[in-house]
Amino acid sequence: MTLPARDSYDLVVVGAGPAGMGAVAECAGQGISLLWVDEQPSPGGQIHRGLAAPLSALAGAYQRGLALLSAARAAQAEYLPGATVWQIEPGASLGVSVGGASRLVAARRVILATGALERPMPIPGWTLPGVMTVGGAQTLLKAQGLVPSGRVVLVGTGPLLWLFAAQMLAVGARPALILDTTPAGNARRALRHLPGFLASPYLARGLGLLRRVRRAVPVRRGEHPAIRPRPAGGLLIAWESGEAEADLILLHQGVVPHVHPAQAAGCALAWSEAQACFVPVTDAWGESSIPGIAIAGDGAGIAGAEAAEYGGRIAALQALAALGRIDAATRDARAAPLLAARARWLAGRAFLDALFLPKPAQRQAAPEAIACRCEEVSGAALRQAVRQGATGPNQLKAFLRCGMGPCQGRQCALTVVETIAAERGLSPAAIGPLRARNPIKPVTLAEIAAMPVSEADIAAVLGRR
Amino acid sequence: MFRRLPEAESRPVIPFTFEGRPAEGRAGDSVAAAVLALGELACRETAISRTPRGPYCLMGVCFDCLMEIDGVPNRQACMVPLAPGMRVARQRGPRQPWP
Ligand code: FES
């Protein structure tokens, strides 16, 4: 575990998933000072977790990631795993913590490739031990070779849920049940996006996967799932027309951009109706509303791993042009095939977004469900605070502390916004996002106090010049 | 609740203690993964209602995996690589102020 070697860099890339790897790979041979930080202990992002030692049953899916990683390694970036970025200032200075020590580094350009997180699924009982996310279980499988065992019930909607069921089958395990909460009207609404999907590479992959899972696993459709512990041990999941016992329940209803880093830097967000989440405002190059800060990959709007890699490369080309390493003509020539390839993947996305969008009631906290896992605030308390005058997620902090626990609103922000919006009869766009402020990850005061100080820092504090 | 695939089972053993009892993980485990592999689904008691809670996201987002590791409370067990001899304990309630 080492801290950044220098005080300043031409480019800092945050994240080592497909977008981060793509961005770094594109910088090979350009002679820039490049810092590459990632919170995870090894590169690959969530999609390629365990890339260093993939399980044989899943190895096929790692081919592309391995090739991309070796391309990224060729860029000879200063790569720091296990590094948490806890502060991003608009002037592009970053607070980086590694192994309990911190440094501030300045960057001429920053590419945030911090990916996605799972959309909260605030149903009654989702805080019980034995209930976790599908993505979490997938991480345990990929990185540690741990397979869910006993009676495993998958609940929710979205491509990842089906993919993970297929991966369980591939390693010789089998979910006891899939409770599919996809709203019935989605297929009809998705139809108008079908042409783009048919032309995208998603089609072949998705159909085979669905067929394999449906052959092997019982699938029920259900609404309003609720989980409770059984007195004899284990869990019980009930929905409007049935119930099932379970030892482990895995929830999933899609992924949304992880916007905290972009927000901390001051980047503007906009509500995406199609994906029902806030998305940083970016141009085709990934440039945010803050000069010098670009956002690439799922963190700029969910588009999947392949589109993320292209997005990372495209953002890097723009950074290289801004740094004066390539001219605009070179940038455009190199970007053209990348933009075209990304467009093919994006074309299939609208169909998936519409097909798997969870229904609003399932995105809001039911009165009897916990909305904020950290501060243990129920949907009922949240709704009552709205009636007492909390107009949005930022005022709500003063009422209920939602968003002020250790996760800093990463889990509850969308639930809170959508629940307030519903209660007030407004759109989430009108309510606006929960503000995320530096530090965006908990860091101890001792660690901040132990950071080296320069003459300039001392002058700034003492008010001298 | 979880079983380890044979090819992962053969990774090097990492001894540690959980709640004072000797336990074993494997190379590549996070602390949270090693604890889940023991069949322990709850890693802490929550700060407000003191009810059992387990790791939820396993990717550093939810902070539901806070544990006491080598005497240091409030550590994100899903982000801390397991190391030989680690003392891992459930965190009960909020972190206590420094003594
Ligand atoms: S399990 Fe979510 S942060 Fe560790």
Coordinates of C-alpha atoms in Angstrom, one line a residue, chain A residues 39-40 46 53-57 116-117 121 126-127 129-133 135-136 139-141 143-149 171-173 247-248 251 373-376 406-407 410-411 441-442, chain B residues 1-5 7-8 11 27-30 32-34 36-37 41-42 44 46-64 66 76 78-79 81 95 98:
Chain A
E39 CA -10.8 1.5 -4.2
Q40 CA -10.8 -2.3 -4.8
Q46 CA -17.4 -5.1 -10.3
A53 CA -7.6 -15.5 -10.7
P54 CA -10.9 -16.1 -12.5
L55 CA -12.9 -19.3 -11.7
S56 CA -12.7 -21.8 -14.5
A57 CA -16.5 -21.9 -15.0
A116 CA -22.6 2.0 -10.8
L117 CA -24.3 0.8 -7.7
M121 CA -35.0 -2.1 -3.1
W126 CA -34.5 -6.0 3.4
T127 CA -32.3 -5.2 6.4
P129 CA -29.2 -10.7 8.0
G130 CA -29.4 -13.2 5.1
V131 CA -30.8 -10.6 2.7
M132 CA -28.2 -9.1 0.4
T133 CA -27.9 -7.8 -3.1
G135 CA -24.4 -7.9 -7.0
G136 CA -23.0 -8.6 -3.6
T139 CA -18.8 -10.4 -6.0
L140 CA -18.5 -13.3 -3.4
L141 CA -18.7 -15.8 -6.3
A143 CA -13.7 -13.0 -6.1
Q144 CA -13.9 -15.7 -3.4
G145 CA -15.5 -18.6 -5.1
L146 CA -18.4 -18.5 -2.6
V147 CA -21.6 -19.9 -4.0
P148 CA -25.0 -19.3 -2.3
S149 CA -26.2 -22.6 -0.9
V171 CA -20.9 -23.5 -11.2
G172 CA -23.4 -26.3 -10.3
A173 CA -25.7 -24.4 -7.9
D247 CA -32.1 -19.4 3.7
L248 CA -30.7 -16.6 1.6
L251 CA -32.4 -8.6 -4.1
R373 CA -30.6 1.6 6.3
C374 CA -28.0 3.6 8.2
E375 CA -30.3 5.8 10.4
E376 CA -33.0 3.2 10.4
P406 CA -21.9 6.3 7.1
C407 CA -23.1 5.5 3.6
R410 CA -25.6 6.2 -1.4
Q411 CA -28.3 3.7 -0.5
K441 CA -16.0 8.8 2.2
P442 CA -15.5 8.8 5.9
Chain B
M1 CA -25.6 -20.2 3.3
F2 CA -22.5 -20.2 1.2
R3 CA -20.2 -23.0 0.1
R4 CA -16.8 -22.5 -1.4
L5 CA -16.1 -24.0 -4.8
E7 CA -11.0 -24.6 -6.8
A8 CA -11.3 -21.7 -4.4
R11 CA -6.3 -21.4 -2.1
A27 CA -6.3 -16.1 0.2
G28 CA -8.3 -13.4 -1.6
D29 CA -11.0 -13.1 1.0
S30 CA -12.2 -9.8 2.3
A32 CA -16.7 -9.8 5.2
A33 CA -16.4 -12.8 2.8
A34 CA -14.4 -14.8 5.3
L36 CA -19.9 -15.1 5.6
A37 CA -18.1 -18.2 4.6
L41 CA -24.7 -13.8 8.3
A42 CA -24.8 -11.0 10.9
R44 CA -22.8 -6.2 13.6
T46 CA -26.9 -1.5 14.3
A47 CA -26.2 1.8 15.9
I48 CA -29.8 2.9 16.4
S49 CA -32.0 -0.1 17.2
R50 CA -29.2 -2.6 18.1
T51 CA -30.6 -5.2 15.8
P52 CA -28.4 -7.7 13.9
R53 CA -27.3 -6.7 10.4
G54 CA -25.2 -8.4 7.8
P55 CA -23.1 -7.3 4.8
Y56 CA -25.4 -6.1 2.0
C57 CA -23.6 -4.8 -1.1
L58 CA -20.0 -6.3 -0.7
M59 CA -18.6 -3.4 -2.8
G60 CA -18.0 -0.6 -0.3
V61 CA -21.3 1.3 -0.8
C62 CA -23.7 0.4 2.0
F63 CA -21.5 0.5 5.1
D64 CA -23.6 -2.3 6.6
L66 CA -18.8 -2.3 9.8
Q76 CA -15.7 -1.7 6.2
C78 CA -16.0 -5.9 2.7
M79 CA -13.1 -3.6 1.7
P81 CA -8.4 -7.9 2.8
R95 CA -18.2 3.2 17.5
W98 CA -11.4 7.0 22.0

